[in-house]
């Protein structure tokens, strides 16, 4: 059963999610995300007081690391509903239901939920405003909506072997974020608008965190960049990345002498009134 309003797909933009979570590269992508972001995410969720017996939705659950954390916290009497268009890495079990489902067509099951979490999902969806409304309306009284997204803060170089390497990085960031984002409806400015949207929607106790660290070549953060670059290679070349820049960029991401700021992760929460 599909619950919730249908969302308009008809503005001509290619709405396909850019990456393939089902693929081998997609699985590595999920692992790198968990390595870099599960610490700040679970600390933030923990402070909201996730309790045994609660019902949660993990939207765009990916590799399922946060689904498993939520199931651990809400068990043995709670339930976590994990939803993704690609569910290969999500495992049903006690307290965990998995739905292969496109959220832009509504929710796969009825709410309400005591906690709804979506990390790095809404920034990818051109229909993010409608999905946001859908999620707000699916909250139980007192329920929390937790949205984690990356911001548009430039990923500046801290240390590079040569000045030309800094220029390569800047060019690759431009293609990877500005051009690719515009081509695929990815919005890195969304993250810092979320608290305002939550307040407009009547949510209470709105607050958030920003988290970022530097990533050295070869670290999980750099390997994630490399992984995204490999997954998006055809599109990046189409958008103007040169093979020479691409090759040097990949070398830098494996070079411990290279260091740059990783994505700024912004996690926001708001609570429905009781
Ligand atoms: C960047 S990954 C993040 C995965 C996970 N939330 C994490 O942070 O580790 C985005 C996830 O959202 C899923 N996704 C993308 N579009 C979706 C849609 N329309 N409905 C449901 N899931 C979607 C993708 O398949 C992918 O697993």
PDB file of C-alpha atoms and ligand atoms in Angstrom:
ATOM      1  CA  UNK A   1       0.000   0.000   0.000  1.00  0.00           C
ATOM      2  CA  UNK A   2       1.239   3.501  -0.760  1.00  0.00           C
ATOM      3  CA  UNK A   3       0.303   6.130   1.805  1.00  0.00           C
ATOM      4  CA  UNK A   4       0.633   9.886   1.333  1.00  0.00           C
ATOM      5  CA  UNK A   5       0.361  12.302  -1.560  1.00  0.00           C
ATOM      6  CA  UNK A   6       1.873  11.619  -4.973  1.00  0.00           C
ATOM      7  CA  UNK A   7       4.555  14.029  -6.106  1.00  0.00           C
ATOM      8  CA  UNK A   8       4.819  15.683  -9.511  1.00  0.00           C
ATOM      9  CA  UNK A   9       7.658  14.282 -11.672  1.00  0.00           C
ATOM     10  CA  UNK A  10       6.967  16.370 -14.749  1.00  0.00           C
ATOM     11  CA  UNK A  11       9.526  19.193 -14.997  1.00  0.00           C
ATOM     12  CA  UNK A  12      11.731  17.488 -17.582  1.00  0.00           C
ATOM     13  CA  UNK A  13      14.787  17.008 -15.357  1.00  0.00           C
ATOM     14  CA  UNK A  14      16.392  13.556 -15.106  1.00  0.00           C
ATOM     15  CA  UNK A  15      15.228  12.481 -11.656  1.00  0.00           C
ATOM     16  CA  UNK A  16      17.195   9.253 -11.400  1.00  0.00           C
ATOM     17  CA  UNK A  17      19.266   9.007  -8.231  1.00  0.00           C
ATOM     18  CA  UNK A  18      22.857   9.463  -9.407  1.00  0.00           C
ATOM     19  CA  UNK A  19      24.469   6.513  -7.625  1.00  0.00           C
ATOM     20  CA  UNK A  20      23.675   2.791  -7.513  1.00  0.00           C
ATOM     21  CA  UNK A  21      23.558   1.565  -3.927  1.00  0.00           C
ATOM     22  CA  UNK A  22      23.080  -2.026  -5.171  1.00  0.00           C
ATOM     23  CA  UNK A  23      26.436  -2.139  -6.974  1.00  0.00           C
ATOM     24  CA  UNK A  24      29.799  -3.118  -5.465  1.00  0.00           C
ATOM     25  CA  UNK A  25      30.888   0.530  -5.592  1.00  0.00           C
ATOM     26  CA  UNK A  26      27.564   1.423  -3.971  1.00  0.00           C
ATOM     27  CA  UNK A  27      28.243  -0.949  -1.088  1.00  0.00           C
ATOM     28  CA  UNK A  28      31.694   0.624  -0.543  1.00  0.00           C
ATOM     29  CA  UNK A  29      30.005   4.046  -0.731  1.00  0.00           C
ATOM     30  CA  UNK A  30      27.689   3.036   2.144  1.00  0.00           C
ATOM     31  CA  UNK A  31      30.600   1.674   4.185  1.00  0.00           C
ATOM     32  CA  UNK A  32      32.600   4.916   3.826  1.00  0.00           C
ATOM     33  CA  UNK A  33      29.548   6.971   4.810  1.00  0.00           C
ATOM     34  CA  UNK A  34      29.067   4.828   7.902  1.00  0.00           C
ATOM     35  CA  UNK A  35      32.755   5.160   8.837  1.00  0.00           C
ATOM     36  CA  UNK A  36      32.782   8.940   8.549  1.00  0.00           C
ATOM     37  CA  UNK A  37      29.254   9.901   9.630  1.00  0.00           C
ATOM     38  CA  UNK A  38      27.813   7.274  11.988  1.00  0.00           C
ATOM     39  CA  UNK A  39      29.675   8.755  14.969  1.00  0.00           C
ATOM     40  CA  UNK A  40      28.186  12.267  14.718  1.00  0.00           C
ATOM     41  CA  UNK A  41      24.817  10.890  13.581  1.00  0.00           C
ATOM     42  CA  UNK A  42      24.360   8.449  16.469  1.00  0.00           C
ATOM     43  CA  UNK A  43      25.568  10.999  19.034  1.00  0.00           C
ATOM     44  CA  UNK A  44      22.920  13.387  17.710  1.00  0.00           C
ATOM     45  CA  UNK A  45      20.184  10.700  17.695  1.00  0.00           C
ATOM     46  CA  UNK A  46      21.209   9.519  21.153  1.00  0.00           C
ATOM     47  CA  UNK A  47      20.664  12.996  22.583  1.00  0.00           C
ATOM     48  CA  UNK A  48      17.050  12.918  21.338  1.00  0.00           C
ATOM     49  CA  UNK A  49      16.360   9.986  23.659  1.00  0.00           C
ATOM     50  CA  UNK A  50      15.509   7.117  21.308  1.00  0.00           C
ATOM     51  CA  UNK A  51      13.614   4.611  23.492  1.00  0.00           C
ATOM     52  CA  UNK A  52      12.643   0.920  23.496  1.00  0.00           C
ATOM     53  CA  UNK A  53       9.181   0.474  21.999  1.00  0.00           C
ATOM     54  CA  UNK A  54       9.385   3.425  19.592  1.00  0.00           C
ATOM     55  CA  UNK A  55       8.505   3.168  15.895  1.00  0.00           C
ATOM     56  CA  UNK A  56      11.086   4.681  13.528  1.00  0.00           C
ATOM     57  CA  UNK A  57      11.436   5.276   9.809  1.00  0.00           C
ATOM     58  CA  UNK A  58      14.922   5.242   8.240  1.00  0.00           C
ATOM     59  CA  UNK A  59      14.427   6.750   4.798  1.00  0.00           C
ATOM     60  CA  UNK A  60      17.062   6.051   2.136  1.00  0.00           C
ATOM     61  CA  UNK A  61      18.564   3.579   4.587  1.00  0.00           C
ATOM     62  CA  UNK A  62      21.398   2.545   2.208  1.00  0.00           C
ATOM     63  CA  UNK A  63      23.757   0.140   3.962  1.00  0.00           C
ATOM     64  CA  UNK A  64      21.497  -0.007   7.017  1.00  0.00           C
ATOM     65  CA  UNK A  65      23.987   1.070   9.690  1.00  0.00           C
ATOM     66  CA  UNK A  66      21.579   3.608  11.199  1.00  0.00           C
ATOM     67  CA  UNK A  67      18.643   1.196  10.780  1.00  0.00           C
ATOM     68  CA  UNK A  68      20.579  -1.324  12.883  1.00  0.00           C
ATOM     69  CA  UNK A  69      21.470   1.304  15.493  1.00  0.00           C
ATOM     70  CA  UNK A  70      17.821   2.356  15.762  1.00  0.00           C
ATOM     71  CA  UNK A  71      16.653  -1.275  15.990  1.00  0.00           C
ATOM     72  CA  UNK A  72      19.121  -1.848  18.800  1.00  0.00           C
ATOM     73  CA  UNK A  73      17.828   1.209  20.698  1.00  0.00           C
ATOM     74  CA  UNK A  74      14.108   0.595  20.130  1.00  0.00           C
ATOM     75  CA  UNK A  75      14.137  -3.195  20.617  1.00  0.00           C
ATOM     76  CA  UNK A  76      12.854  -5.604  21.636  1.00  0.00           C
ATOM     77  CA  UNK A  77       9.396  -4.030  21.454  1.00  0.00           C
ATOM     78  CA  UNK A  78       9.985  -1.267  18.873  1.00  0.00           C
ATOM     79  CA  UNK A  79      10.000  -1.243  15.088  1.00  0.00           C
ATOM     80  CA  UNK A  80      12.222   0.281  12.418  1.00  0.00           C
ATOM     81  CA  UNK A  81      10.876   0.673   8.894  1.00  0.00           C
ATOM     82  CA  UNK A  82      13.799   0.913   6.445  1.00  0.00           C
ATOM     83  CA  UNK A  83      12.920   2.341   3.028  1.00  0.00           C
ATOM     84  CA  UNK A  84      15.157   2.626  -0.032  1.00  0.00           C
ATOM     85  CA  UNK A  85      14.916   2.275  -3.799  1.00  0.00           C
ATOM     86  CA  UNK A  86      17.814  -0.219  -3.438  1.00  0.00           C
ATOM     87  CA  UNK A  87      17.392  -2.628  -0.550  1.00  0.00           C
ATOM     88  CA  UNK A  88      20.131  -5.208  -1.327  1.00  0.00           C
ATOM     89  CA  UNK A  89      22.105  -4.304   1.814  1.00  0.00           C
ATOM     90  CA  UNK A  90      19.123  -4.043   4.167  1.00  0.00           C
ATOM     91  CA  UNK A  91      18.265  -7.067   6.265  1.00  0.00           C
ATOM     92  CA  UNK A  92      14.841  -7.762   7.754  1.00  0.00           C
ATOM     93  CA  UNK A  93      14.918  -9.118  11.274  1.00  0.00           C
ATOM     94  CA  UNK A  94      13.307  -8.755  14.652  1.00  0.00           C
ATOM     95  CA  UNK A  95      11.982  -5.221  14.751  1.00  0.00           C
ATOM     96  CA  UNK A  96      13.158  -4.317  11.210  1.00  0.00           C
ATOM     97  CA  UNK A  97      10.872  -4.120   8.168  1.00  0.00           C
ATOM     98  CA  UNK A  98      12.429  -3.339   4.776  1.00  0.00           C
ATOM     99  CA  UNK A  99      10.575  -1.732   1.856  1.00  0.00           C
ATOM    100  CA  UNK A 100      11.989  -1.279  -1.628  1.00  0.00           C
ATOM    101  CA  UNK A 101      10.156   1.899  -2.477  1.00  0.00           C
ATOM    102  CA  UNK A 102      10.549   5.339  -4.093  1.00  0.00           C
ATOM    103  CA  UNK A 103       9.644   7.933  -1.464  1.00  0.00           C
ATOM    104  CA  UNK A 104       8.596  10.455  -4.140  1.00  0.00           C
ATOM    105  CA  UNK A 105       5.479   8.300  -4.649  1.00  0.00           C
ATOM    106  CA  UNK A 106       4.520   8.505  -0.965  1.00  0.00           C
ATOM    107  CA  UNK A 107       5.221   6.347   2.075  1.00  0.00           C
ATOM    108  CA  UNK A 108       5.094   2.556   1.698  1.00  0.00           C
ATOM    109  CA  UNK A 109       3.317   2.169   5.055  1.00  0.00           C
ATOM    110  CA  UNK A 110       1.163   4.422   7.168  1.00  0.00           C
ATOM    111  CA  UNK A 111       2.683   6.475   9.988  1.00  0.00           C
ATOM    112  CA  UNK A 112       2.854   7.685  12.591  1.00  0.00           C
ATOM    113  CA  UNK A 113       6.508   7.409  13.561  1.00  0.00           C
ATOM    114  CA  UNK A 114       8.203   8.474  16.791  1.00  0.00           C
ATOM    115  CA  UNK A 115      11.360   9.227  14.843  1.00  0.00           C
ATOM    116  CA  UNK A 116      12.005   9.749  11.136  1.00  0.00           C
ATOM    117  CA  UNK A 117      15.622   9.821   9.988  1.00  0.00           C
ATOM    118  CA  UNK A 118      16.898  10.549   6.475  1.00  0.00           C
ATOM    119  CA  UNK A 119      20.640  11.021   5.936  1.00  0.00           C
ATOM    120  CA  UNK A 120      21.923  12.339   2.608  1.00  0.00           C
ATOM    121  CA  UNK A 121      18.626  11.675   0.871  1.00  0.00           C
ATOM    122  CA  UNK A 122      16.638  14.907   0.551  1.00  0.00           C
ATOM    123  CA  UNK A 123      19.524  16.876  -0.985  1.00  0.00           C
ATOM    124  CA  UNK A 124      19.399  14.386  -3.883  1.00  0.00           C
ATOM    125  CA  UNK A 125      15.657  14.653  -4.487  1.00  0.00           C
ATOM    126  CA  UNK A 126      14.341  17.449  -6.698  1.00  0.00           C
ATOM    127  CA  UNK A 127      10.991  16.779  -4.944  1.00  0.00           C
ATOM    128  CA  UNK A 128      12.545  17.396  -1.499  1.00  0.00           C
ATOM    129  CA  UNK A 129       9.920  19.988  -0.461  1.00  0.00           C
ATOM    130  CA  UNK A 130       7.034  17.587  -1.018  1.00  0.00           C
ATOM    131  CA  UNK A 131       8.914  14.723   0.644  1.00  0.00           C
ATOM    132  CA  UNK A 132       9.659  17.004   3.602  1.00  0.00           C
ATOM    133  CA  UNK A 133       5.915  17.721   4.004  1.00  0.00           C
ATOM    134  CA  UNK A 134       5.157  14.006   3.737  1.00  0.00           C
ATOM    135  CA  UNK A 135       7.628  13.244   6.532  1.00  0.00           C
ATOM    136  CA  UNK A 136       6.347  16.027   8.812  1.00  0.00           C
ATOM    137  CA  UNK A 137       2.805  14.703   8.394  1.00  0.00           C
ATOM    138  CA  UNK A 138       3.938  11.175   9.290  1.00  0.00           C
ATOM    139  CA  UNK A 139       5.275  12.180  12.735  1.00  0.00           C
ATOM    140  CA  UNK A 140       3.554  10.946  15.872  1.00  0.00           C
ATOM    141  CA  UNK A 141       2.772  13.531  18.552  1.00  0.00           C
ATOM    142  CA  UNK A 142       6.150  14.286  20.153  1.00  0.00           C
ATOM    143  CA  UNK A 143       7.931  12.550  17.258  1.00  0.00           C
ATOM    144  CA  UNK A 144      11.272  13.795  15.884  1.00  0.00           C
ATOM    145  CA  UNK A 145      12.222  14.481  12.274  1.00  0.00           C
ATOM    146  CA  UNK A 146      16.012  14.194  11.801  1.00  0.00           C
ATOM    147  CA  UNK A 147      17.483  15.258   8.454  1.00  0.00           C
ATOM    148  CA  UNK A 148      21.193  14.998   7.697  1.00  0.00           C
ATOM    149  CA  UNK A 149      22.556  16.596   4.531  1.00  0.00           C
ATOM    150  CA  UNK A 150      25.836  17.987   3.214  1.00  0.00           C
ATOM    151  CA  UNK A 151      26.169  21.741   2.881  1.00  0.00           C
ATOM    152  CA  UNK A 152      27.588  23.874   0.090  1.00  0.00           C
ATOM    153  CA  UNK A 153      30.676  24.855   2.100  1.00  0.00           C
ATOM    154  CA  UNK A 154      33.652  24.660  -0.276  1.00  0.00           C
ATOM    155  CA  UNK A 155      35.894  21.645   0.278  1.00  0.00           C
ATOM    156  CA  UNK A 156      39.142  23.566   0.473  1.00  0.00           C
ATOM    157  CA  UNK A 157      42.613  22.068   0.204  1.00  0.00           C
ATOM    158  CA  UNK A 158      44.769  22.134   3.333  1.00  0.00           C
ATOM    159  CA  UNK A 159      47.931  20.507   1.958  1.00  0.00           C
ATOM    160  CA  UNK A 160      48.848  19.495  -1.595  1.00  0.00           C
ATOM    161  CA  UNK A 161      52.096  18.346  -3.255  1.00  0.00           C
ATOM    162  CA  UNK A 162      52.060  21.263  -5.762  1.00  0.00           C
ATOM    163  CA  UNK A 163      50.100  24.475  -6.458  1.00  0.00           C
ATOM    164  CA  UNK A 164      48.840  22.882  -9.690  1.00  0.00           C
ATOM    165  CA  UNK A 165      47.333  20.064  -7.604  1.00  0.00           C
ATOM    166  CA  UNK A 166      45.254  22.653  -5.751  1.00  0.00           C
ATOM    167  CA  UNK A 167      44.024  23.925  -9.124  1.00  0.00           C
ATOM    168  CA  UNK A 168      43.146  20.367 -10.225  1.00  0.00           C
ATOM    169  CA  UNK A 169      41.155  19.903  -7.015  1.00  0.00           C
ATOM    170  CA  UNK A 170      39.288  23.213  -7.521  1.00  0.00           C
ATOM    171  CA  UNK A 171      38.375  22.290 -11.103  1.00  0.00           C
ATOM    172  CA  UNK A 172      37.178  18.836 -10.073  1.00  0.00           C
ATOM    173  CA  UNK A 173      35.116  20.292  -7.217  1.00  0.00           C
ATOM    174  CA  UNK A 174      33.488  22.713  -9.657  1.00  0.00           C
ATOM    175  CA  UNK A 175      32.464  19.918 -12.032  1.00  0.00           C
ATOM    176  CA  UNK A 176      31.560  17.469  -9.251  1.00  0.00           C
ATOM    177  CA  UNK A 177      29.426  19.862  -7.244  1.00  0.00           C
ATOM    178  CA  UNK A 178      28.368  22.970  -9.194  1.00  0.00           C
ATOM    179  CA  UNK A 179      27.865  21.427 -12.649  1.00  0.00           C
ATOM    180  CA  UNK A 180      26.774  17.951 -11.629  1.00  0.00           C
ATOM    181  CA  UNK A 181      24.503  19.313  -8.892  1.00  0.00           C
ATOM    182  CA  UNK A 182      22.763  21.634 -11.350  1.00  0.00           C
ATOM    183  CA  UNK A 183      22.456  18.851 -13.947  1.00  0.00           C
ATOM    184  CA  UNK A 184      20.871  16.363 -11.531  1.00  0.00           C
ATOM    185  CA  UNK A 185      18.823  18.557  -9.186  1.00  0.00           C
ATOM    186  CA  UNK A 186      21.135  18.012  -6.197  1.00  0.00           C
ATOM    187  CA  UNK A 187      20.858  20.945  -3.783  1.00  0.00           C
ATOM    188  CA  UNK A 188      23.752  21.525  -1.387  1.00  0.00           C
ATOM    189  CA  UNK A 189      22.132  24.750  -0.158  1.00  0.00           C
ATOM    190  CA  UNK A 190      19.167  22.758   1.215  1.00  0.00           C
ATOM    191  CA  UNK A 191      20.908  21.713   4.454  1.00  0.00           C
ATOM    192  CA  UNK A 192      21.038  25.222   5.870  1.00  0.00           C
ATOM    193  CA  UNK A 193      17.395  25.938   5.006  1.00  0.00           C
ATOM    194  CA  UNK A 194      16.057  22.914   6.907  1.00  0.00           C
ATOM    195  CA  UNK A 195      15.721  24.555  10.334  1.00  0.00           C
ATOM    196  CA  UNK A 196      13.633  27.371   8.842  1.00  0.00           C
ATOM    197  CA  UNK A 197      11.415  24.835   7.037  1.00  0.00           C
ATOM    198  CA  UNK A 198      10.966  22.888  10.257  1.00  0.00           C
ATOM    199  CA  UNK A 199       9.871  26.029  12.099  1.00  0.00           C
ATOM    200  CA  UNK A 200       7.487  27.011   9.283  1.00  0.00           C
ATOM    201  CA  UNK A 201       5.998  23.501   9.515  1.00  0.00           C
ATOM    202  CA  UNK A 202       5.280  24.086  13.224  1.00  0.00           C
ATOM    203  CA  UNK A 203       7.943  21.736  14.584  1.00  0.00           C
ATOM    204  CA  UNK A 204       9.307  22.553  18.033  1.00  0.00           C
ATOM    205  CA  UNK A 205      12.741  22.294  19.678  1.00  0.00           C
ATOM    206  CA  UNK A 206      14.436  22.799  16.308  1.00  0.00           C
ATOM    207  CA  UNK A 207      18.203  22.455  16.541  1.00  0.00           C
ATOM    208  CA  UNK A 208      21.172  21.021  14.667  1.00  0.00           C
ATOM    209  CA  UNK A 209      24.861  20.254  14.428  1.00  0.00           C
ATOM    210  CA  UNK A 210      27.537  20.809  11.814  1.00  0.00           C
ATOM    211  CA  UNK A 211      30.334  18.292  11.522  1.00  0.00           C
ATOM    212  CA  UNK A 212      33.412  18.254   9.348  1.00  0.00           C
ATOM    213  CA  UNK A 213      36.906  16.835   9.424  1.00  0.00           C
ATOM    214  CA  UNK A 214      39.920  16.971   7.183  1.00  0.00           C
ATOM    215  CA  UNK A 215      40.532  13.935   5.002  1.00  0.00           C
ATOM    216  CA  UNK A 216      44.023  12.796   4.069  1.00  0.00           C
ATOM    217  CA  UNK A 217      44.614  10.847   0.847  1.00  0.00           C
ATOM    218  CA  UNK A 218      43.797   7.190   1.550  1.00  0.00           C
ATOM    219  CA  UNK A 219      41.426   7.922   4.483  1.00  0.00           C
ATOM    220  CA  UNK A 220      37.752   6.907   4.427  1.00  0.00           C
ATOM    221  CA  UNK A 221      36.727  10.463   3.497  1.00  0.00           C
ATOM    222  CA  UNK A 222      39.106  10.551   0.525  1.00  0.00           C
ATOM    223  CA  UNK A 223      38.165   7.032  -0.560  1.00  0.00           C
ATOM    224  CA  UNK A 224      34.540   8.173  -0.528  1.00  0.00           C
ATOM    225  CA  UNK A 225      35.427  11.031  -2.925  1.00  0.00           C
ATOM    226  CA  UNK A 226      37.214   8.525  -5.138  1.00  0.00           C
ATOM    227  CA  UNK A 227      34.239   6.181  -5.025  1.00  0.00           C
ATOM    228  CA  UNK A 228      31.771   8.949  -5.975  1.00  0.00           C
ATOM    229  CA  UNK A 229      34.099  10.009  -8.781  1.00  0.00           C
ATOM    230  CA  UNK A 230      34.202   6.440 -10.125  1.00  0.00           C
ATOM    231  CA  UNK A 231      30.420   6.076  -9.918  1.00  0.00           C
ATOM    232  CA  UNK A 232      29.810   9.392 -11.694  1.00  0.00           C
ATOM    233  CA  UNK A 233      32.712   9.179 -14.187  1.00  0.00           C
ATOM    234  CA  UNK A 234      30.715   9.227 -17.465  1.00  0.00           C
ATOM    235  CA  UNK A 235      28.644  12.213 -16.353  1.00  0.00           C
ATOM    236  CA  UNK A 236      31.675  14.121 -15.035  1.00  0.00           C
ATOM    237  CA  UNK A 237      33.480  13.671 -18.371  1.00  0.00           C
ATOM    238  CA  UNK A 238      30.329  14.776 -20.193  1.00  0.00           C
ATOM    239  CA  UNK A 239      30.199  17.885 -17.988  1.00  0.00           C
ATOM    240  CA  UNK A 240      33.765  18.873 -18.900  1.00  0.00           C
ATOM    241  CA  UNK A 241      36.151  17.135 -16.495  1.00  0.00           C
ATOM    242  CA  UNK A 242      39.316  16.340 -18.429  1.00  0.00           C
ATOM    243  CA  UNK A 243      40.843  12.837 -18.310  1.00  0.00           C
ATOM    244  CA  UNK A 244      44.115  14.406 -17.087  1.00  0.00           C
ATOM    245  CA  UNK A 245      42.402  16.201 -14.176  1.00  0.00           C
ATOM    246  CA  UNK A 246      40.435  13.085 -13.366  1.00  0.00           C
ATOM    247  CA  UNK A 247      43.583  10.945 -13.238  1.00  0.00           C
ATOM    248  CA  UNK A 248      45.527  13.414 -11.052  1.00  0.00           C
ATOM    249  CA  UNK A 249      42.503  13.927  -8.756  1.00  0.00           C
ATOM    250  CA  UNK A 250      42.344  10.172  -8.154  1.00  0.00           C
ATOM    251  CA  UNK A 251      46.075  10.046  -7.387  1.00  0.00           C
ATOM    252  CA  UNK A 252      45.692  12.850  -4.856  1.00  0.00           C
ATOM    253  CA  UNK A 253      42.862  11.002  -3.127  1.00  0.00           C
ATOM    254  CA  UNK A 254      45.276   8.141  -2.460  1.00  0.00           C
ATOM    255  CA  UNK A 255      48.265  10.333  -1.531  1.00  0.00           C
ATOM    256  CA  UNK A 256      48.788  10.774   2.243  1.00  0.00           C
ATOM    257  CA  UNK A 257      50.574  14.052   1.402  1.00  0.00           C
ATOM    258  CA  UNK A 258      47.262  15.505   0.200  1.00  0.00           C
ATOM    259  CA  UNK A 259      44.694  16.793   2.687  1.00  0.00           C
ATOM    260  CA  UNK A 260      41.415  18.672   2.235  1.00  0.00           C
ATOM    261  CA  UNK A 261      38.272  19.423   4.190  1.00  0.00           C
ATOM    262  CA  UNK A 262      35.661  16.726   3.805  1.00  0.00           C
ATOM    263  CA  UNK A 263      31.996  17.590   3.237  1.00  0.00           C
ATOM    264  CA  UNK A 264      30.368  19.601   5.987  1.00  0.00           C
ATOM    265  CA  UNK A 265      27.601  17.388   7.366  1.00  0.00           C
ATOM    266  CA  UNK A 266      24.603  19.268   8.782  1.00  0.00           C
ATOM    267  CA  UNK A 267      22.123  17.327  10.892  1.00  0.00           C
ATOM    268  CA  UNK A 268      18.907  19.046  11.952  1.00  0.00           C
ATOM    269  CA  UNK A 269      16.015  17.936  14.126  1.00  0.00           C
ATOM    270  CA  UNK A 270      12.545  19.227  14.948  1.00  0.00           C
ATOM    271  CA  UNK A 271       9.789  17.756  17.104  1.00  0.00           C
ATOM    272  CA  UNK A 272       6.063  17.576  16.556  1.00  0.00           C
ATOM    273  CA  UNK A 273       3.992  18.966  19.412  1.00  0.00           C
ATOM    274  CA  UNK A 274       2.503  16.416  21.814  1.00  0.00           C
TER     275      UNK A 274
HETATM  276  C1  LIG B   1      23.771   8.945  -0.240  1.00  0.00           C
HETATM  277  S1  LIG B   1      22.880   7.500   0.114  1.00  0.00           S
HETATM  278  C2  LIG B   1      22.721   7.588   1.884  1.00  0.00           C
HETATM  279  C3  LIG B   1      22.457   6.266   2.513  1.00  0.00           C
HETATM  280  C4  LIG B   1      22.304   6.283   4.045  1.00  0.00           C
HETATM  281  N1  LIG B   1      21.181   7.113   4.444  1.00  0.00           N
HETATM  282  C5  LIG B   1      23.565   6.788   4.687  1.00  0.00           C
HETATM  283  O1  LIG B   1      23.660   7.982   4.977  1.00  0.00           O
HETATM  284  O2  LIG B   1      24.485   5.975   4.891  1.00  0.00           O
HETATM  285  C6  LIG B   1      21.214   7.895  -0.409  1.00  0.00           C
HETATM  286  C7  LIG B   1      20.283   6.695  -0.330  1.00  0.00           C
HETATM  287  O3  LIG B   1      18.965   7.156  -0.676  1.00  0.00           O
HETATM  288  C8  LIG B   1      18.371   6.207  -1.557  1.00  0.00           C
HETATM  289  N2  LIG B   1      17.382   6.898  -2.370  1.00  0.00           N
HETATM  290  C9  LIG B   1      17.626   7.770  -3.390  1.00  0.00           C
HETATM  291  N3  LIG B   1      16.470   8.197  -3.929  1.00  0.00           N
HETATM  292  C10 LIG B   1      15.473   7.595  -3.221  1.00  0.00           C
HETATM  293  C11 LIG B   1      14.061   7.627  -3.312  1.00  0.00           C
HETATM  294  N4  LIG B   1      13.461   8.381  -4.236  1.00  0.00           N
HETATM  295  N5  LIG B   1      13.325   6.896  -2.440  1.00  0.00           N
HETATM  296  C12 LIG B   1      13.949   6.111  -1.514  1.00  0.00           C
HETATM  297  N6  LIG B   1      15.300   6.042  -1.382  1.00  0.00           N
HETATM  298  C13 LIG B   1      16.055   6.768  -2.224  1.00  0.00           C
HETATM  299  C14 LIG B   1      19.541   5.651  -2.356  1.00  0.00           C
HETATM  300  O4  LIG B   1      19.275   4.400  -2.945  1.00  0.00           O
HETATM  301  C15 LIG B   1      20.638   5.591  -1.307  1.00  0.00           C
HETATM  302  O5  LIG B   1      20.690   4.342  -0.662  1.00  0.00           O
END
